[in-house]
CSV table of C-alpha atoms in Angstrom, one decimal:
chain,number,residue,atom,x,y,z
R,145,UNK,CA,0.0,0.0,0.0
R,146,UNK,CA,1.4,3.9,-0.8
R,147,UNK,CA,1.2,6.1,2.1
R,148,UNK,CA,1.1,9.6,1.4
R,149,UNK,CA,3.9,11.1,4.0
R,150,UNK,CA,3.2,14.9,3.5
R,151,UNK,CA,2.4,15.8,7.0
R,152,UNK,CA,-1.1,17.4,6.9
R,153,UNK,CA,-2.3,14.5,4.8
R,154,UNK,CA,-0.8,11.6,7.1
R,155,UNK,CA,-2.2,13.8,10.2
R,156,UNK,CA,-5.8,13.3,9.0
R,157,UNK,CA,-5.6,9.4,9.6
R,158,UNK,CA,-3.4,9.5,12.7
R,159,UNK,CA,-3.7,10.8,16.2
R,160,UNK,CA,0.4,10.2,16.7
R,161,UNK,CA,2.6,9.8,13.9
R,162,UNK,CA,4.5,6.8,15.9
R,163,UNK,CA,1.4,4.6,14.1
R,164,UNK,CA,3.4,4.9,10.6
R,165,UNK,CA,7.1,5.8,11.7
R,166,UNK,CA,8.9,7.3,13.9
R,167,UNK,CA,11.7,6.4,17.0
R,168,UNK,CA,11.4,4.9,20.0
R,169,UNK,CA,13.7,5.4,23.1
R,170,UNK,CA,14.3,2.9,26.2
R,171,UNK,CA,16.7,1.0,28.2
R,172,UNK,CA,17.0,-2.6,28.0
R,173,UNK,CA,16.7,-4.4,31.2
R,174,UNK,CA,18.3,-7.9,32.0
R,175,UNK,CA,21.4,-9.8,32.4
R,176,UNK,CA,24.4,-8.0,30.8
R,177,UNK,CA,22.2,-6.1,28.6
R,178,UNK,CA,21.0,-4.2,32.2
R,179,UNK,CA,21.0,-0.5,31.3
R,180,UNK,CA,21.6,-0.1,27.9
R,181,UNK,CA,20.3,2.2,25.9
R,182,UNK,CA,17.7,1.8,22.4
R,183,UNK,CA,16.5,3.6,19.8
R,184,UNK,CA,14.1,1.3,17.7
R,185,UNK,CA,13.9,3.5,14.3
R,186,UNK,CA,10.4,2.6,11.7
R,187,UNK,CA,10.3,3.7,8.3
R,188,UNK,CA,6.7,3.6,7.6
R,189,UNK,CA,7.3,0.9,4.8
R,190,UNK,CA,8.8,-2.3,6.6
R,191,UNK,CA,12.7,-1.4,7.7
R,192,UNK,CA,12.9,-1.5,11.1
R,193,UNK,CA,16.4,-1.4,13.0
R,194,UNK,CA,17.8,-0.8,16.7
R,195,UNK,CA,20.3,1.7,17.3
R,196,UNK,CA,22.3,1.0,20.8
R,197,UNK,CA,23.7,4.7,22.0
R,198,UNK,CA,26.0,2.7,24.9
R,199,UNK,CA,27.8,0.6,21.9
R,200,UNK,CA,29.3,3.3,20.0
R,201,UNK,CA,25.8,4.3,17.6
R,202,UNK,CA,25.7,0.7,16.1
R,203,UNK,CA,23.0,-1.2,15.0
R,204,UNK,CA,21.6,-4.5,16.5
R,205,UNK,CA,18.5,-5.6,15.0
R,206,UNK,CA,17.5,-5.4,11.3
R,207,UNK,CA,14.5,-6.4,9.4
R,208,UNK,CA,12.0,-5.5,6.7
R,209,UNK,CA,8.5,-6.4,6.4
R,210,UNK,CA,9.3,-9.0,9.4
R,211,UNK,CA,12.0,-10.5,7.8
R,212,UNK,CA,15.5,-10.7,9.5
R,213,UNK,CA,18.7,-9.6,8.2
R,214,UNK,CA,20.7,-9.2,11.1
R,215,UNK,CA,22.8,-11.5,13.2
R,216,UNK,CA,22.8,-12.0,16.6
R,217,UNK,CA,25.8,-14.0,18.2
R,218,UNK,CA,25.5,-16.1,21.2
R,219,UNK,CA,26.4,-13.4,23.2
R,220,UNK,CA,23.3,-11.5,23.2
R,221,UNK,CA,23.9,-7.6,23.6
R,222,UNK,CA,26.4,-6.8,25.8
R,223,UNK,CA,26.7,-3.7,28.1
R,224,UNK,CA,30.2,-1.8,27.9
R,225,UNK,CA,30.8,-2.5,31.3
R,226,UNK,CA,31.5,-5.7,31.0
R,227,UNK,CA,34.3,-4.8,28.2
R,228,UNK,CA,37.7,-6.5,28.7
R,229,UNK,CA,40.2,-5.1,26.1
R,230,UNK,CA,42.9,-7.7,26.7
R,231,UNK,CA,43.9,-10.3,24.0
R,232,UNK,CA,40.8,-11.7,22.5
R,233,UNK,CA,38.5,-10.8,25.0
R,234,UNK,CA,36.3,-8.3,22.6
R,235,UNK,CA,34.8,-11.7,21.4
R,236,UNK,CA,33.0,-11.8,24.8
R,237,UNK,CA,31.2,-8.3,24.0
R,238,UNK,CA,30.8,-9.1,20.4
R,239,UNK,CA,27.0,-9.3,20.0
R,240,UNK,CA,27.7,-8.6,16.0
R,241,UNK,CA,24.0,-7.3,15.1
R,242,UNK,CA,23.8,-5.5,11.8
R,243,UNK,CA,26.7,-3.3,12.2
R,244,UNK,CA,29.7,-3.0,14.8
R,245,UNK,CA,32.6,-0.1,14.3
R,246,UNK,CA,35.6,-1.6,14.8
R,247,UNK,CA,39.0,0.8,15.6
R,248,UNK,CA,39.9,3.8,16.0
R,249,UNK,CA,43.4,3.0,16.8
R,250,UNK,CA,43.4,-1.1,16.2
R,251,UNK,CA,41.7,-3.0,13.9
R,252,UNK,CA,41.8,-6.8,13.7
R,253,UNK,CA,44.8,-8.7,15.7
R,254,UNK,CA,45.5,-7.8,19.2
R,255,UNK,CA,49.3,-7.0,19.7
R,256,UNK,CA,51.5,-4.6,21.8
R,257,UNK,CA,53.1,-1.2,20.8
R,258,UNK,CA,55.7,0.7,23.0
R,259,UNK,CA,53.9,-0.7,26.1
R,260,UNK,CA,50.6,-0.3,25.5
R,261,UNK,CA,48.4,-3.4,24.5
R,262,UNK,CA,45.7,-3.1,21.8
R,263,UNK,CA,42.3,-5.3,22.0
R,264,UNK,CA,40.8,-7.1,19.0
R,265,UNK,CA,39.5,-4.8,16.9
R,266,UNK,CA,39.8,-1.6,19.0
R,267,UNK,CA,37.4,-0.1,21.9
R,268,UNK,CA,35.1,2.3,20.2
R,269,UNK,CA,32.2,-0.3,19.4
R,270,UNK,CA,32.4,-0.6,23.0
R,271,UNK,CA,32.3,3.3,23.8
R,272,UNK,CA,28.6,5.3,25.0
R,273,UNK,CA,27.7,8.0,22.9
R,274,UNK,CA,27.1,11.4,24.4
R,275,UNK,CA,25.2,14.4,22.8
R,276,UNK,CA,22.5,11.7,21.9
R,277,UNK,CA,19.7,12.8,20.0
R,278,UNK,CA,16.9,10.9,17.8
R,279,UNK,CA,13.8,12.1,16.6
R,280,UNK,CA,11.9,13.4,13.5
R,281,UNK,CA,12.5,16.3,11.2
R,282,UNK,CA,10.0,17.6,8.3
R,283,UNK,CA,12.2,17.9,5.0
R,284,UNK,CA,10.6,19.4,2.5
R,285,UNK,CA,7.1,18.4,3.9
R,286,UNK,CA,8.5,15.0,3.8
R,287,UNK,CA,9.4,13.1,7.2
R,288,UNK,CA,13.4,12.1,8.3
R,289,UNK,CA,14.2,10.1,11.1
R,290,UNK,CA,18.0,11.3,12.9
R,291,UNK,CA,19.6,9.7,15.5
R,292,UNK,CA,23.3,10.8,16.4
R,293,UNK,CA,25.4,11.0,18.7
R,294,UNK,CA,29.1,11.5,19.6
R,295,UNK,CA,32.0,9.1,21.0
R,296,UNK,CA,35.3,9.8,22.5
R,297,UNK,CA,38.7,7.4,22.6
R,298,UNK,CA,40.4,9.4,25.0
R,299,UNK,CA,43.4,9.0,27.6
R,300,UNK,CA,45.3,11.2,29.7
R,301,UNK,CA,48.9,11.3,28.7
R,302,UNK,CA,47.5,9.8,25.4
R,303,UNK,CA,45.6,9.9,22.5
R,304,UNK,CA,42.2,12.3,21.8
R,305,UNK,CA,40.0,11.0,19.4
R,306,UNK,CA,36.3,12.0,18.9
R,307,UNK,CA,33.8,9.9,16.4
R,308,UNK,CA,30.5,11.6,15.4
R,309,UNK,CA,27.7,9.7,14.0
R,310,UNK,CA,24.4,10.6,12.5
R,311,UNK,CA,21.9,7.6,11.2
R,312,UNK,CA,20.0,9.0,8.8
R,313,UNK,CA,16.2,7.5,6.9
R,314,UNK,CA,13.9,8.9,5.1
R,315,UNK,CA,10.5,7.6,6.2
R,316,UNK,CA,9.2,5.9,2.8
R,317,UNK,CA,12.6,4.8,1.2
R,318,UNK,CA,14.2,1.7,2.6
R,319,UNK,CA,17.7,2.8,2.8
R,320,UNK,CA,19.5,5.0,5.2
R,321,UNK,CA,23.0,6.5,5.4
R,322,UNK,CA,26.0,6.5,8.3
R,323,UNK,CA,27.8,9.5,8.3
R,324,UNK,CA,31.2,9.6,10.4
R,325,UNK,CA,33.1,12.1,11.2
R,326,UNK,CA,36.9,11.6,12.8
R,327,UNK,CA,38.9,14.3,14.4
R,328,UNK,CA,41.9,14.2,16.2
R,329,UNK,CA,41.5,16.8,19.1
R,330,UNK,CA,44.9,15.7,20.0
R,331,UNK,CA,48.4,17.6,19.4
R,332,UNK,CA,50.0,14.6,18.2
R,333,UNK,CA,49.8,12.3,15.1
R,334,UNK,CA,47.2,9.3,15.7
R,335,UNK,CA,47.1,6.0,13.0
R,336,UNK,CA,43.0,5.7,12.0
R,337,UNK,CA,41.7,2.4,11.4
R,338,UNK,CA,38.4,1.6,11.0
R,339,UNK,CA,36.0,-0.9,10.3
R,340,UNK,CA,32.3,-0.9,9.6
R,341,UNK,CA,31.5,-4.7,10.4
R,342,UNK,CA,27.7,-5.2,8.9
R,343,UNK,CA,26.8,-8.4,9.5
R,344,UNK,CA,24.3,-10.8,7.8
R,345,UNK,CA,22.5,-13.8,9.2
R,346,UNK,CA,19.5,-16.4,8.4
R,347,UNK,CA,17.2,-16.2,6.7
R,348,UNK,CA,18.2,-13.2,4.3
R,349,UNK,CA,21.6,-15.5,4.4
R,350,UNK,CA,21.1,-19.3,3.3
R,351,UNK,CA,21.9,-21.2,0.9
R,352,UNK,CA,20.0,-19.4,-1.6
R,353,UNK,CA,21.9,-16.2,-1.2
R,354,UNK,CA,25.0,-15.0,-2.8
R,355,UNK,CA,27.4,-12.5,-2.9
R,356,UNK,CA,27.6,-10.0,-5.1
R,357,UNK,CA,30.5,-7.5,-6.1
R,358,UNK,CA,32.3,-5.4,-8.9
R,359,UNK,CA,36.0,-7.2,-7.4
R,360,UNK,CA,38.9,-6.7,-9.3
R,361,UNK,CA,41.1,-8.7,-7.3
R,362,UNK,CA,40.1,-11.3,-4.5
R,363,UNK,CA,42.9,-12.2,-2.0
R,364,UNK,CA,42.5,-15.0,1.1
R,365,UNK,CA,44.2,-14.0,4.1
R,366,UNK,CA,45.6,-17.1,5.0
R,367,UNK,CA,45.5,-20.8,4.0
R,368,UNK,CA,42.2,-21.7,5.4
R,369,UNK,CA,40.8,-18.6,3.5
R,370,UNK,CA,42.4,-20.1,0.4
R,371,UNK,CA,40.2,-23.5,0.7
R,372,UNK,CA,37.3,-21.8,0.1
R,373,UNK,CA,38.7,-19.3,-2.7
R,374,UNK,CA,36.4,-20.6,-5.7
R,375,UNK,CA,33.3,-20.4,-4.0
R,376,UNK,CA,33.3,-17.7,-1.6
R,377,UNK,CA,30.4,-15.9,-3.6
R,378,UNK,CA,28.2,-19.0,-2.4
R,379,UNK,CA,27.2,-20.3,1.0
R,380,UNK,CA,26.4,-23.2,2.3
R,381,UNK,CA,23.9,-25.0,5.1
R,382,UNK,CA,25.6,-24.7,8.6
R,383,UNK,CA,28.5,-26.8,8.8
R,384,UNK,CA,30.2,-28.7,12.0
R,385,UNK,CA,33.8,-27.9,12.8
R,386,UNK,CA,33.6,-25.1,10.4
R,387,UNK,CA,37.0,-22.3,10.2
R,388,UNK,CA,36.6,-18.5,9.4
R,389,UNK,CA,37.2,-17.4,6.3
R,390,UNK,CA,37.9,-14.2,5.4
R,391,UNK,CA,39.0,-12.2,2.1
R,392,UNK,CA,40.2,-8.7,1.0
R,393,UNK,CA,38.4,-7.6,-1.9
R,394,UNK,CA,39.9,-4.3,-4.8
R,395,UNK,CA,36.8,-3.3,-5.8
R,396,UNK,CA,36.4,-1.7,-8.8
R,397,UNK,CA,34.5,1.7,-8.9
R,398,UNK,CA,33.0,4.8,-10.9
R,399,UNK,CA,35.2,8.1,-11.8
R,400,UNK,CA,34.2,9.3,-8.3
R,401,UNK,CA,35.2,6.2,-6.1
R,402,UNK,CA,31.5,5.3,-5.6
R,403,UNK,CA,31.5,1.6,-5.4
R,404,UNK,CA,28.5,-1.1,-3.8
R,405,UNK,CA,28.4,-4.8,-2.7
R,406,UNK,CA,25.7,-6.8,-1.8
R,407,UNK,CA,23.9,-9.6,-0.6
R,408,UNK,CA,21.1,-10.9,-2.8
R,409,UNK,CA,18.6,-13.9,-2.1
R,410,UNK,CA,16.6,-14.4,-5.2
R,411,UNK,CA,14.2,-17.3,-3.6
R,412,UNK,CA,13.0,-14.5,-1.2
R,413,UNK,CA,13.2,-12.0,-3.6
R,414,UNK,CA,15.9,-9.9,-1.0
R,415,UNK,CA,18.8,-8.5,-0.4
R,416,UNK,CA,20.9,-5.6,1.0
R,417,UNK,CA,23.1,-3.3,-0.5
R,418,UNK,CA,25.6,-1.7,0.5
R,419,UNK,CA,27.6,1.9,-0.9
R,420,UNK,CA,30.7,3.6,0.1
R,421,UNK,CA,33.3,5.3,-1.7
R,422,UNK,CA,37.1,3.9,-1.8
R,423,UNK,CA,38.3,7.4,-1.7
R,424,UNK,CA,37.5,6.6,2.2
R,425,UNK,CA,37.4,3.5,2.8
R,426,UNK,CA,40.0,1.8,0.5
R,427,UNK,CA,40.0,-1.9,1.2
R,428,UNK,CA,36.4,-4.4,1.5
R,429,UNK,CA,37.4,-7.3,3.4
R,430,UNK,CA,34.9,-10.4,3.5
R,431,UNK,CA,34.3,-12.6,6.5
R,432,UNK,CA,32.6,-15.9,6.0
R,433,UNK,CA,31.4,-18.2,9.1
R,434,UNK,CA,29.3,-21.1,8.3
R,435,UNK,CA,29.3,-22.7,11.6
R,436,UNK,CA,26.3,-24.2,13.2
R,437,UNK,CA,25.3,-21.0,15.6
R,438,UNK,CA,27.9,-19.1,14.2
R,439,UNK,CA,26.3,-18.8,10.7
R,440,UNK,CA,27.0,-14.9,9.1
R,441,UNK,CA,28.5,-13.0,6.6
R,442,UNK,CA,30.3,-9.8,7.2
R,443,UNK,CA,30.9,-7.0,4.9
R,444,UNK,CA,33.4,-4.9,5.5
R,445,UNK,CA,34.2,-1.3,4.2
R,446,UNK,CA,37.4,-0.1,5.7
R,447,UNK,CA,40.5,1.7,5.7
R,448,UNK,CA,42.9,-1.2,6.4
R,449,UNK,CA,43.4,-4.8,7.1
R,450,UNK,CA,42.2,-6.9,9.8
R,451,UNK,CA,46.4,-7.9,10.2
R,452,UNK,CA,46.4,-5.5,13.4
R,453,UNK,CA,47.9,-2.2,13.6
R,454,UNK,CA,51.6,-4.0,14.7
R,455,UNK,CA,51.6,-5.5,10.9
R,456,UNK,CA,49.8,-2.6,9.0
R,457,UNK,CA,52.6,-0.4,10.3
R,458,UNK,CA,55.1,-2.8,9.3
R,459,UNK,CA,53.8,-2.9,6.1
R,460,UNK,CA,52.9,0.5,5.2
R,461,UNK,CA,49.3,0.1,5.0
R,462,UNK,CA,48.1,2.2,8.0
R,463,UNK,CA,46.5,5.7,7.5
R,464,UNK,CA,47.3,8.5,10.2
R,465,UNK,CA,45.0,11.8,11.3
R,466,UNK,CA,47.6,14.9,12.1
R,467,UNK,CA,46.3,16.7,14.8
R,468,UNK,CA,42.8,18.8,14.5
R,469,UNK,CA,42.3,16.9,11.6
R,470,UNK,CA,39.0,15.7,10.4
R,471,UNK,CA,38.3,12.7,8.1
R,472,UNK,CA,34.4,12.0,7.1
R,473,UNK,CA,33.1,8.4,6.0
R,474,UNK,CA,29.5,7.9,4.2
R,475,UNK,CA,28.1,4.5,4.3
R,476,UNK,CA,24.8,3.7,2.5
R,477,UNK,CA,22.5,0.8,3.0
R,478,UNK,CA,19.6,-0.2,1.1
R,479,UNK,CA,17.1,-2.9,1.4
R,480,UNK,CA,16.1,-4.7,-2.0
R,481,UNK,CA,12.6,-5.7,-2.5
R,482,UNK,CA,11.5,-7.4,-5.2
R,483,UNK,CA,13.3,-8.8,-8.6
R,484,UNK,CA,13.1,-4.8,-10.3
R,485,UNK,CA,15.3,-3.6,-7.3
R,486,UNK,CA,17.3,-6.5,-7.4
R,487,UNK,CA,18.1,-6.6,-10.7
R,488,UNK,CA,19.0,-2.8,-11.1
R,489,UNK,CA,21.3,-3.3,-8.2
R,490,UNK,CA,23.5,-6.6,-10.4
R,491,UNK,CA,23.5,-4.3,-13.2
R,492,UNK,CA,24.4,-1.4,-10.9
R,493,UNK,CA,27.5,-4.0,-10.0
R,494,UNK,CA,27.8,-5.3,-13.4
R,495,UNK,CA,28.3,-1.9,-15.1
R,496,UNK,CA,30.9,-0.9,-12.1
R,497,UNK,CA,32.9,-4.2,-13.4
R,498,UNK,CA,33.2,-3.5,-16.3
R,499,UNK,CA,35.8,-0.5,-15.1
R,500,UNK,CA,39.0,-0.5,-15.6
């Protein structure tokens, strides 16, 4: 059904506009999810998601039209408190959901740097937001759902790092965008990395599904990657005793850097796509789990590898923010309904692959 979202119209058939779309604000209660703080966004036309303010602005739950596209891991969420940095203990905190941020100073193996020991993936996904705000705005006459919200990595005698986030969707369309923005309030040099980790789960991801992207190159990261290297477009039913996988992706892209992936089921007539520019967010790094509980696919955008910031430095891959500078990412995700969308996004990646 259309829904007419000019305001004086909609107003004639509501009493509050939370009926069609809108925000939602609580705390969740419970186990080690006591006290942390939700933001339920609705579209008005099926996407609903969760925005968690106490883990860094990301998003837990996904879904359209009832459908899920998010995954959950065993976990469950995961107050900050309850954050160990040391070694591999991020894994214990790692709820996944559609998206976690992974940096600003480490991404991917832990390791040690002139005394100071860096966590899997970094703390910010782990980091409240403060200067929260969510709620609707009329753009021309047309509704908009905003949620941001602003993090700090911060020490004394250290580094100064602030991450601001708005969420963006326009009630109606069923895509919405994640705009970033990194500055370095420090007086010092600071290496960047970060990682938008969306991940995927059942049913949007099953056997049915597949992976689709304009790659120029496809490297495994290590030998168990390199089993699966011929088929890690493809996905299979959980499997027992299954190993990671992961792969780093050159994507090609337009004259501007815009590139896309995306994940495509055509038995359900799904998928999700995802848009960011390389100009950005360089690398795309794939990471393919089909264990049995442990069944997702994560897409990756970033601005490094998932080597750790010991290696990247080592092998001159790591990007650095001088102090009081600023560096913005965009991220946009859309939900495909339908074979029409879907088949405007593969030739939306077929025409990107045919660049140079």
């Amino acid at each position: 059904m259309e829904i007419d979202f000019s305001k004086r119209e909609i107003l004639k058939y509501v009493g509050d506009l939370t009926q069609i779309f809108g925000v939602k604000e609580y705390t969740l209660t419970g186990g080690k999810s006591q006290g942390v703080r939700a933001v339920d966004v609705k579209n008005g036309t099926g996407l609903e998601f969760t925005v968690l303010p106490d883990r860094c602005m990301d998003i837990a739950w996904l879904s359209y039209k009832g459908i899920n596209f998010s995954y959950i891991s065993k976990t469950g969420i995961v107050s900050p408190q309850y954050y160990n940095e040391a070694g591999f203990n991020f894994l214990r905190s790692f709820y996944a959901g559609f998206l976690t941020t992974c940096g600003l100073r480490n991404v991917g193996t832990p390791c040690v740097e002139n005394g100071e020991s860096f966590g899997l993936h970094g703390r910010i996904s782990n980091t409240p937001a403060e200067n929260v705000y969510s709620g609707i705005e009329w753009c021309d006459d047309k509704p908009v759902v905003r949620i941001r919200g602003r993090m700090r990595e911060a020490r004394v005698f250290g580094e100064n790092m602030i991450l601001e986030r708005e969420i963006v969707c326009r009630c109606g369309e069923n895509k919405f965008t994640i705009e970033d923005r990194v500055e370095n309030y420090g007086f010092v040099e600071e290496p960047l990395m970060i990682l938008y980790h969306f991940n995927l789960g059942y049913p949007l991801l099953q056997e049915s599904a597949v992976l689709f992207a304009p790659t120029r190159e496809v490297m495994p990261r290590d030998e168990e990657a390199q089993k699966g290297i011929e088929n890690y477009t493809r996905f299979q039913k959980p499997t027992p005793g299954y190993n990671e996988q992961v792969f780093y992706h050159d994507l090609r892209c337009d004259d501007n850097g815009n590139t896309c992936v995306a994940l495509i089921n055509d038995k359900l007539e799904l998928g999700v796509a995802i848009r960011f520019n390389k100009n950005e967010l360089f690398n795309f790094t794939q990471w393919k789990m089909m264990g049995e509980g442990e069944y997702v696919l994560g897409l990756e955008p970033c601005n490094c590898y998932v080597c750790g910031r010991e290696e990247s430095k080592k092998k001159g891959t790591i990007e650095y923010l001088k102090p009081g500078e600023i560096r913005k990412f965009k991220i946009e995700v859309e939900i495909l309904d339908g074979m029409g969308s879907i088949d405007k996004l593969k030739n939306e990646i077929l025409n990107l692959s045919s660049k140079i």
